Short mmCIF file of C-alpha atoms and ligand atoms in Angstrom, two decimals:
data_model
loop_
_atom_site.label_atom_id
_atom_site.label_comp_id
_atom_site.label_asym_id
_atom_site.label_seq_id
_atom_site.Cartn_x
_atom_site.Cartn_y
_atom_site.Cartn_z
CA MET Q 14 -142.13 -128.26 4.72
CA VAL Q 15 -139.43 -125.72 3.92
CA GLU Q 16 -137.54 -126.80 0.82
CA SER Q 17 -133.73 -126.82 0.77
CA PHE Q 18 -133.45 -125.78 -2.88
CA VAL Q 19 -135.09 -122.71 -4.35
CA PRO Q 20 -135.39 -123.04 -8.14
CA ARG Q 21 -136.39 -120.29 -10.54
CA LEU Q 22 -136.17 -119.76 -14.26
CA VAL Q 23 -134.12 -116.65 -14.92
CA ASN Q 24 -135.91 -115.76 -18.17
CA GLY Q 25 -139.46 -115.89 -19.53
CA PRO Q 26 -140.83 -119.02 -21.25
CA PHE Q 27 -140.08 -117.64 -24.74
CA GLU Q 28 -136.51 -116.64 -23.82
CA ASP Q 29 -133.26 -118.52 -23.19
CA PRO Q 30 -133.42 -121.45 -20.77
CA VAL Q 31 -131.54 -120.93 -17.48
CA LEU Q 32 -132.68 -122.58 -14.26
CA TYR Q 33 -131.12 -120.97 -11.18
CA ILE Q 34 -131.20 -123.20 -8.11
CA GLY Q 35 -130.35 -121.40 -4.89
CA PHE Q 36 -129.49 -123.23 -1.66
CA ARG Q 37 -131.75 -121.99 1.12
CA TYR Q 38 -129.22 -122.53 3.90
CA LYS Q 39 -125.94 -121.72 2.11
CA ARG Q 40 -124.41 -118.99 0.01
CA ARG Q 41 -124.39 -121.25 -3.00
CA ALA Q 42 -126.28 -121.82 -6.23
CA MET Q 43 -126.20 -124.00 -9.34
CA LEU Q 44 -127.34 -123.42 -12.90
CA PHE Q 45 -129.01 -125.77 -15.31
CA ASP Q 46 -128.18 -124.31 -18.73
CA LEU Q 47 -126.52 -121.03 -19.44
CA GLY Q 48 -128.61 -118.95 -21.83
CA LYS Q 49 -128.65 -115.19 -21.36
CA ILE Q 50 -128.07 -114.31 -17.68
CA ASP Q 51 -127.85 -110.51 -17.93
CA TRP Q 52 -130.69 -110.13 -15.43
CA LEU Q 53 -128.99 -112.11 -12.70
CA GLY Q 54 -127.50 -109.90 -9.99
CA LEU Q 55 -123.77 -110.06 -9.27
CA SER Q 56 -124.33 -111.47 -5.80
CA GLU Q 57 -126.43 -114.26 -7.32
CA ILE Q 58 -123.78 -115.00 -9.95
CA HIS Q 59 -121.05 -115.13 -7.30
CA LYS Q 60 -122.91 -117.96 -5.54
CA ILE Q 61 -122.79 -120.25 -8.59
CA SER Q 62 -120.50 -123.23 -8.02
CA ASP Q 63 -121.72 -125.72 -10.64
CA VAL Q 64 -123.15 -125.22 -14.12
CA PHE Q 65 -124.87 -128.10 -15.90
CA ILE Q 66 -125.13 -127.54 -19.65
CA SER Q 67 -127.62 -129.65 -21.62
CA HIS Q 68 -125.98 -128.82 -24.98
CA THR Q 69 -124.31 -125.84 -26.55
CA HIS Q 70 -126.90 -124.53 -29.00
CA ILE Q 71 -126.49 -120.77 -28.65
CA ASP Q 72 -129.63 -120.20 -26.54
CA HIS Q 73 -128.29 -122.61 -23.90
CA PHE Q 74 -124.70 -121.33 -23.72
CA ILE Q 75 -124.54 -117.66 -24.68
CA GLY Q 76 -124.37 -116.66 -21.00
CA PHE Q 77 -120.90 -118.17 -20.60
CA ASP Q 78 -119.09 -114.89 -21.33
CA HIS Q 79 -121.10 -112.99 -18.72
CA LEU Q 80 -120.50 -115.70 -16.13
CA LEU Q 81 -116.77 -115.72 -16.95
CA ARG Q 82 -116.47 -111.97 -16.65
CA CYS Q 83 -118.22 -111.95 -13.26
CA SER Q 84 -116.17 -114.91 -11.95
CA LEU Q 85 -112.56 -113.82 -12.53
CA ASN Q 86 -112.05 -113.17 -8.80
CA ARG Q 87 -113.61 -116.47 -7.77
CA GLU Q 88 -111.38 -118.42 -5.35
CA GLU Q 89 -113.14 -121.80 -5.55
CA ASP Q 90 -113.29 -123.85 -8.74
CA LEU Q 91 -116.13 -123.06 -11.12
CA ARG Q 92 -117.35 -126.44 -12.36
CA ILE Q 93 -119.01 -126.92 -15.73
CA TYR Q 94 -120.57 -130.17 -16.94
CA GLY Q 95 -121.75 -130.82 -20.47
CA PRO Q 96 -122.09 -133.23 -23.38
CA LYS Q 97 -119.64 -134.18 -26.11
CA GLY Q 98 -117.78 -131.11 -27.33
CA ILE Q 99 -118.17 -128.99 -24.16
CA ILE Q 100 -114.40 -128.85 -23.52
CA GLN Q 101 -113.78 -127.60 -27.04
CA ASN Q 102 -116.66 -125.12 -26.71
CA VAL Q 103 -115.27 -123.64 -23.48
CA GLN Q 104 -111.78 -123.57 -24.94
CA GLY Q 105 -113.12 -121.76 -28.01
CA LYS Q 106 -114.88 -119.16 -25.85
CA LEU Q 107 -111.71 -118.57 -23.81
CA ALA Q 108 -109.65 -118.31 -27.00
CA GLY Q 109 -111.85 -115.40 -28.10
CA TYR Q 110 -110.16 -112.97 -25.70
CA THR Q 111 -106.63 -111.73 -24.92
CA TRP Q 112 -105.39 -112.75 -21.47
CA ASN Q 113 -101.96 -111.09 -21.08
CA LEU Q 114 -102.89 -109.52 -17.70
CA ILE Q 115 -104.89 -112.39 -16.22
CA GLN Q 116 -102.24 -114.30 -14.23
CA GLY Q 117 -103.00 -112.44 -10.97
CA TYR Q 118 -106.58 -113.75 -10.89
CA PRO Q 119 -107.55 -116.91 -8.99
CA LEU Q 120 -110.23 -118.34 -11.32
CA LYS Q 121 -110.02 -122.03 -12.22
CA ILE Q 122 -112.68 -123.57 -14.45
CA VAL Q 123 -113.02 -127.35 -14.36
CA VAL Q 124 -114.94 -128.70 -17.35
CA ARG Q 125 -116.29 -132.23 -17.37
CA GLU Q 126 -117.43 -133.75 -20.64
CA ILE Q 127 -119.84 -136.70 -20.80
CA ASP Q 128 -119.77 -138.70 -24.00
CA ALA Q 129 -121.40 -142.12 -24.53
CA GLY Q 130 -120.95 -143.25 -20.94
CA GLN Q 131 -117.40 -141.94 -20.59
CA GLN Q 132 -116.09 -138.76 -19.10
CA THR Q 133 -113.08 -136.49 -19.50
CA ALA Q 134 -112.16 -133.44 -17.44
CA VAL Q 135 -109.79 -130.50 -17.91
CA ARG Q 136 -108.91 -127.41 -15.91
CA PHE Q 137 -108.46 -123.89 -17.34
CA SER Q 138 -106.62 -121.64 -14.84
CA ALA Q 139 -106.24 -117.88 -15.07
CA VAL Q 140 -102.66 -118.17 -13.74
CA LYS Q 141 -101.85 -120.26 -16.82
CA LYS Q 142 -103.68 -117.89 -19.16
CA PHE Q 143 -106.42 -120.50 -19.47
CA ASP Q 144 -104.25 -123.17 -21.07
CA SER Q 145 -105.95 -126.51 -20.49
CA GLU Q 146 -104.55 -129.22 -18.21
CA PRO Q 147 -106.03 -132.71 -17.86
CA VAL Q 148 -107.77 -133.60 -14.59
CA ALA Q 149 -107.83 -137.22 -13.39
CA ILE Q 150 -111.36 -138.53 -13.11
CA GLY Q 151 -112.94 -141.94 -12.42
CA ASP Q 152 -115.36 -143.93 -14.55
CA PHE Q 153 -118.69 -142.34 -15.41
CA SER Q 154 -121.55 -143.63 -13.26
CA GLY Q 155 -124.36 -141.28 -14.28
CA VAL Q 156 -123.75 -139.18 -11.15
CA LEU Q 157 -122.12 -135.80 -11.76
CA LEU Q 158 -122.08 -134.53 -8.22
CA ASP Q 159 -122.49 -136.50 -5.00
CA GLU Q 160 -122.44 -134.49 -1.78
CA PRO Q 161 -123.61 -135.45 1.73
CA SER Q 162 -127.03 -133.87 1.30
CA PHE Q 163 -127.75 -134.18 -2.44
CA ALA Q 164 -126.66 -135.61 -5.80
CA VAL Q 165 -127.02 -134.55 -9.44
CA GLU Q 166 -127.53 -137.25 -12.05
CA THR Q 167 -127.55 -137.07 -15.81
CA ARG Q 168 -128.77 -139.04 -18.83
CA ILE Q 169 -127.81 -138.55 -22.46
CA LEU Q 170 -130.80 -137.65 -24.65
CA ASP Q 171 -131.13 -137.45 -28.43
CA HIS Q 172 -131.59 -133.95 -29.92
CA SER Q 173 -129.92 -135.03 -33.21
CA ILE Q 174 -126.84 -134.24 -31.11
CA SER Q 175 -126.23 -135.37 -27.53
CA CYS Q 176 -128.21 -133.36 -25.01
CA LEU Q 177 -127.98 -133.97 -21.26
CA GLY Q 178 -131.03 -134.15 -19.00
CA PHE Q 179 -130.50 -133.68 -15.25
CA ALA Q 180 -132.04 -134.59 -11.90
CA LEU Q 181 -131.16 -132.93 -8.61
CA LYS Q 182 -131.99 -135.27 -5.74
CA GLU Q 183 -131.81 -134.20 -2.14
CA LYS Q 184 -131.03 -137.16 0.09
CA ASN Q 185 -133.49 -138.13 2.80
CA ARG Q 186 -133.72 -135.47 5.50
CA LEU Q 187 -132.93 -136.42 9.06
CA ASN Q 188 -134.67 -134.20 11.57
CA VAL Q 189 -134.28 -134.42 15.34
CA ARG Q 190 -137.61 -134.82 17.16
CA ARG Q 191 -137.31 -131.96 19.60
CA GLU Q 192 -140.11 -133.25 21.85
CA ARG Q 193 -138.26 -136.57 22.24
CA LEU Q 194 -135.03 -134.76 22.99
CA GLU Q 195 -136.83 -132.86 25.75
CA ALA Q 196 -138.57 -135.95 27.11
CA MET Q 197 -135.26 -137.81 27.32
CA GLU Q 198 -133.73 -134.73 29.02
CA LEU Q 199 -130.91 -134.69 26.50
CA LYS Q 200 -128.71 -131.73 25.70
CA SER Q 201 -128.58 -130.72 22.04
CA GLY Q 202 -125.11 -130.04 20.64
CA PRO Q 203 -122.57 -131.18 18.07
CA TRP Q 204 -123.29 -134.82 18.91
CA LEU Q 205 -126.58 -134.52 17.01
CA ASP Q 206 -124.70 -133.51 13.83
CA GLN Q 207 -122.40 -136.44 14.39
CA LEU Q 208 -125.39 -138.76 14.79
CA LYS Q 209 -126.95 -137.48 11.53
CA LYS Q 210 -123.61 -137.81 9.74
CA MET Q 211 -123.21 -141.44 10.88
CA LEU Q 212 -126.78 -142.25 9.81
CA ARG Q 213 -126.29 -140.58 6.42
CA GLU Q 214 -123.05 -142.44 5.87
CA ARG Q 215 -124.83 -145.67 6.80
CA ALA Q 216 -122.47 -146.61 9.65
CA PRO Q 217 -123.34 -150.06 11.15
CA GLU Q 218 -126.55 -149.86 13.19
CA THR Q 219 -124.84 -151.49 16.17
CA THR Q 220 -122.29 -148.64 16.45
CA ARG Q 221 -122.67 -146.92 19.80
CA LEU Q 222 -122.82 -143.19 20.39
CA GLU Q 223 -122.65 -141.61 23.82
CA CYS Q 224 -124.27 -138.38 24.91
CA PHE Q 225 -125.19 -136.74 28.20
CA THR Q 226 -128.44 -135.75 29.84
CA LYS Q 227 -129.00 -132.31 31.30
CA ASN Q 228 -128.07 -133.83 34.70
CA GLY Q 229 -124.76 -135.04 33.33
CA ALA Q 230 -125.72 -138.74 33.18
CA SER Q 231 -124.26 -140.73 30.28
CA LEU Q 232 -126.51 -142.39 27.74
CA ASN Q 233 -124.82 -144.83 25.38
CA LEU Q 234 -127.18 -146.18 22.68
CA THR Q 235 -126.73 -147.89 19.32
CA LEU Q 236 -127.32 -145.96 16.11
CA ARG Q 237 -130.46 -147.96 15.55
CA GLU Q 238 -131.82 -146.99 18.98
CA TRP Q 239 -130.99 -143.35 18.44
CA ARG Q 240 -132.67 -143.41 15.00
CA GLU Q 241 -135.82 -145.05 16.33
CA ASN Q 242 -136.07 -142.78 19.37
CA LEU Q 243 -134.97 -139.45 18.10
CA ILE Q 244 -134.92 -139.08 14.32
CA LEU Q 245 -137.63 -138.34 11.79
CA GLU Q 246 -136.58 -139.30 8.26
CA THR Q 247 -138.40 -137.62 5.37
CA ARG Q 248 -137.98 -137.76 1.61
CA GLY Q 249 -135.81 -135.03 0.14
CA GLN Q 250 -136.71 -132.68 -2.70
CA LYS Q 251 -136.32 -133.78 -6.32
CA ILE Q 252 -136.08 -131.49 -9.34
CA ALA Q 253 -135.73 -132.76 -12.93
CA TYR Q 254 -134.67 -130.65 -15.92
CA VAL Q 255 -135.17 -131.77 -19.52
CA VAL Q 256 -134.85 -129.68 -22.67
CA ASP Q 257 -134.45 -130.14 -26.39
CA CYS Q 258 -135.07 -133.77 -27.23
CA VAL Q 259 -137.30 -135.75 -29.55
CA PHE Q 260 -140.20 -137.86 -28.26
CA SER Q 261 -138.61 -141.25 -29.00
CA ASP Q 262 -138.77 -144.50 -27.06
CA ALA Q 263 -135.11 -144.23 -26.09
CA ASN Q 264 -135.53 -140.64 -24.84
CA ILE Q 265 -138.75 -141.48 -22.97
CA GLU Q 266 -136.96 -144.23 -21.08
CA GLN Q 267 -134.09 -141.94 -20.09
CA ILE Q 268 -136.40 -139.05 -19.12
CA LEU Q 269 -138.59 -141.28 -16.96
CA ALA Q 270 -135.48 -142.54 -15.17
CA LEU Q 271 -134.55 -138.92 -14.40
CA ALA Q 272 -137.94 -137.47 -13.58
CA ARG Q 273 -139.64 -140.33 -11.72
CA GLU Q 274 -141.72 -138.83 -8.87
CA ALA Q 275 -139.97 -135.48 -9.05
CA ASP Q 276 -141.49 -132.64 -7.06
CA LEU Q 277 -140.78 -130.27 -9.93
CA PHE Q 278 -140.26 -131.21 -13.55
CA PHE Q 279 -138.92 -128.42 -15.76
CA CYS Q 280 -139.56 -129.63 -19.29
CA GLU Q 281 -139.28 -127.95 -22.65
CA ALA Q 282 -142.57 -127.63 -24.53
CA ALA Q 283 -141.33 -125.99 -27.69
CA PHE Q 284 -144.23 -126.76 -30.00
CA SER Q 285 -148.00 -127.12 -30.07
CA LYS Q 286 -149.52 -130.55 -30.61
CA GLU Q 287 -150.75 -129.25 -33.98
CA ASP Q 288 -147.13 -128.84 -35.05
CA GLN Q 289 -145.98 -132.23 -33.83
CA ALA Q 290 -144.40 -133.12 -37.19
CA ARG Q 291 -142.34 -129.94 -37.00
CA ALA Q 292 -141.36 -130.75 -33.38
CA THR Q 293 -140.15 -134.21 -34.40
CA GLU Q 294 -138.25 -132.79 -37.37
CA ARG Q 295 -136.51 -130.31 -35.04
CA TYR Q 296 -135.89 -132.95 -32.33
CA HIS Q 297 -138.08 -131.08 -29.84
CA LEU Q 298 -141.12 -131.89 -27.66
CA THR Q 299 -144.66 -130.58 -27.91
CA ALA Q 300 -146.47 -129.31 -24.81
CA GLN Q 301 -148.67 -132.40 -24.95
CA GLN Q 302 -145.63 -134.68 -25.02
CA ALA Q 303 -144.09 -132.83 -22.06
CA ALA Q 304 -147.33 -133.42 -20.14
CA GLU Q 305 -147.36 -137.06 -21.19
CA LEU Q 306 -143.83 -137.48 -19.84
CA ALA Q 307 -144.82 -135.72 -16.61
CA ARG Q 308 -147.83 -138.03 -16.24
CA MET Q 309 -145.81 -141.18 -16.88
CA ALA Q 310 -143.10 -140.06 -14.45
CA GLN Q 311 -145.79 -139.18 -11.84
CA VAL Q 312 -144.23 -135.83 -11.09
CA LYS Q 313 -145.99 -133.51 -8.66
CA LYS Q 314 -145.66 -130.37 -10.72
CA LEU Q 315 -144.77 -129.77 -14.36
CA ILE Q 316 -143.24 -126.45 -15.39
CA PRO Q 317 -143.43 -126.29 -19.20
CA PHE Q 318 -141.04 -123.73 -20.72
CA HIS Q 319 -138.67 -123.00 -23.63
CA PHE Q 320 -141.56 -122.20 -25.98
CA SER Q 321 -140.95 -121.52 -29.67
CA LEU Q 322 -141.31 -117.84 -30.57
CA ARG Q 323 -143.86 -118.78 -33.22
CA TYR Q 324 -146.48 -118.90 -30.41
CA GLU Q 325 -145.52 -115.57 -28.83
CA ALA Q 326 -148.80 -113.97 -29.90
CA GLU Q 327 -150.68 -116.63 -27.90
CA PRO Q 328 -148.67 -116.77 -24.67
CA ASN Q 329 -151.08 -119.15 -22.90
CA ARG Q 330 -151.49 -121.69 -25.66
CA LEU Q 331 -148.69 -124.08 -24.71
CA PHE Q 332 -149.47 -123.84 -20.97
CA GLN Q 333 -153.06 -124.72 -21.76
CA GLU Q 334 -152.12 -127.67 -23.95
CA ALA Q 335 -149.86 -128.99 -21.21
CA MET Q 336 -152.56 -128.46 -18.60
CA GLU Q 337 -155.23 -130.26 -20.65
CA ALA Q 338 -152.95 -133.22 -21.27
CA PHE Q 339 -151.98 -133.40 -17.60
CA SER Q 340 -155.54 -133.02 -16.28
CA GLN Q 341 -156.29 -136.75 -16.15
CA THR Q 342 -153.77 -137.08 -13.34
CA PRO Q 343 -154.73 -136.82 -9.62
CA PRO Q 344 -155.60 -133.28 -8.42
CA SER Q 345 -152.45 -132.99 -6.29
CA ARG Q 346 -150.43 -132.92 -9.52
CA THR Q 347 -150.33 -129.59 -11.28
CA VAL Q 348 -148.94 -127.60 -14.16
CA GLY Q 349 -147.37 -124.38 -12.99
CA ARG Q 350 -146.09 -121.09 -14.28
CA ILE Q 351 -142.46 -120.22 -13.98
CA PRO Q 352 -141.57 -119.79 -10.31
ZN1 ZN Z 30 -131.16 -127.26 -28.97
ZN1 ZN Z 31 -133.09 -124.89 -27.01
#
């Protein structure tokens, strides 16, 4: 099956965390975390519409300036989501420069801050020299982005400060069975998009939709009949992203809620199991704990990353620890290198 989202870590496992998720069928991308992004091409940066920041420790946020500089001519909003303090952090970054000649640029940055189950949003516009204006926003539901084909959810994790974990969930895919279309002598066309849209929006199953055969005869069936005769529904892709959090009961519960049965689970594995005390003290996970989370969540593939530099001389050590701890799971589940 061809996947709709193409994820890749921008940097190596010992470098800043940045997960770039490209859309296969659109000129669009999203980022999970914003460490150094100097190696991203301009055309890749221009596709970024949404940036999900786990927390603003410098290795997760230092790429903001580069993104800002490359986005000044952006016509659509650039949306940033983050934990408590993110609005102040963005404001502080913007306040670090002089903007007397910026009013002719179109850029608008909308920042959404999640704090203890509440959310606040502000807009910084180039035309207003990046002064902040409040943006009306509803109650926080755990969902940051909900579009027809996918949603992004978040949970607040404990890293001695708030740190957001994320899950990107593609909604079920609706594919037209071409052989059935042929057998029923139906013409393809915009009506098929309309049918998929009605099914996705869960219109009543008794709603009727008319289309025409190749001979021009009318066929007027209910949504349920169309679905049963013509549509193949398959599970969408799921990608979870978790960094910088301690292995506590509260965090485990939140991480499992995010990562349950994910196809890909990007999880920090900062420390070796031999340094577990140090990991706990620093509110980080060991490779073994990352694997344990992956096993409990029954993910298909674990990508351990965000390794502490103290293991740089043994680049395979944390991969191996994660692999050993994950090996009791069924063979279809794997630990992978950075894609
Ligand atoms: Zn951190
Ligand atoms: Zn970190």
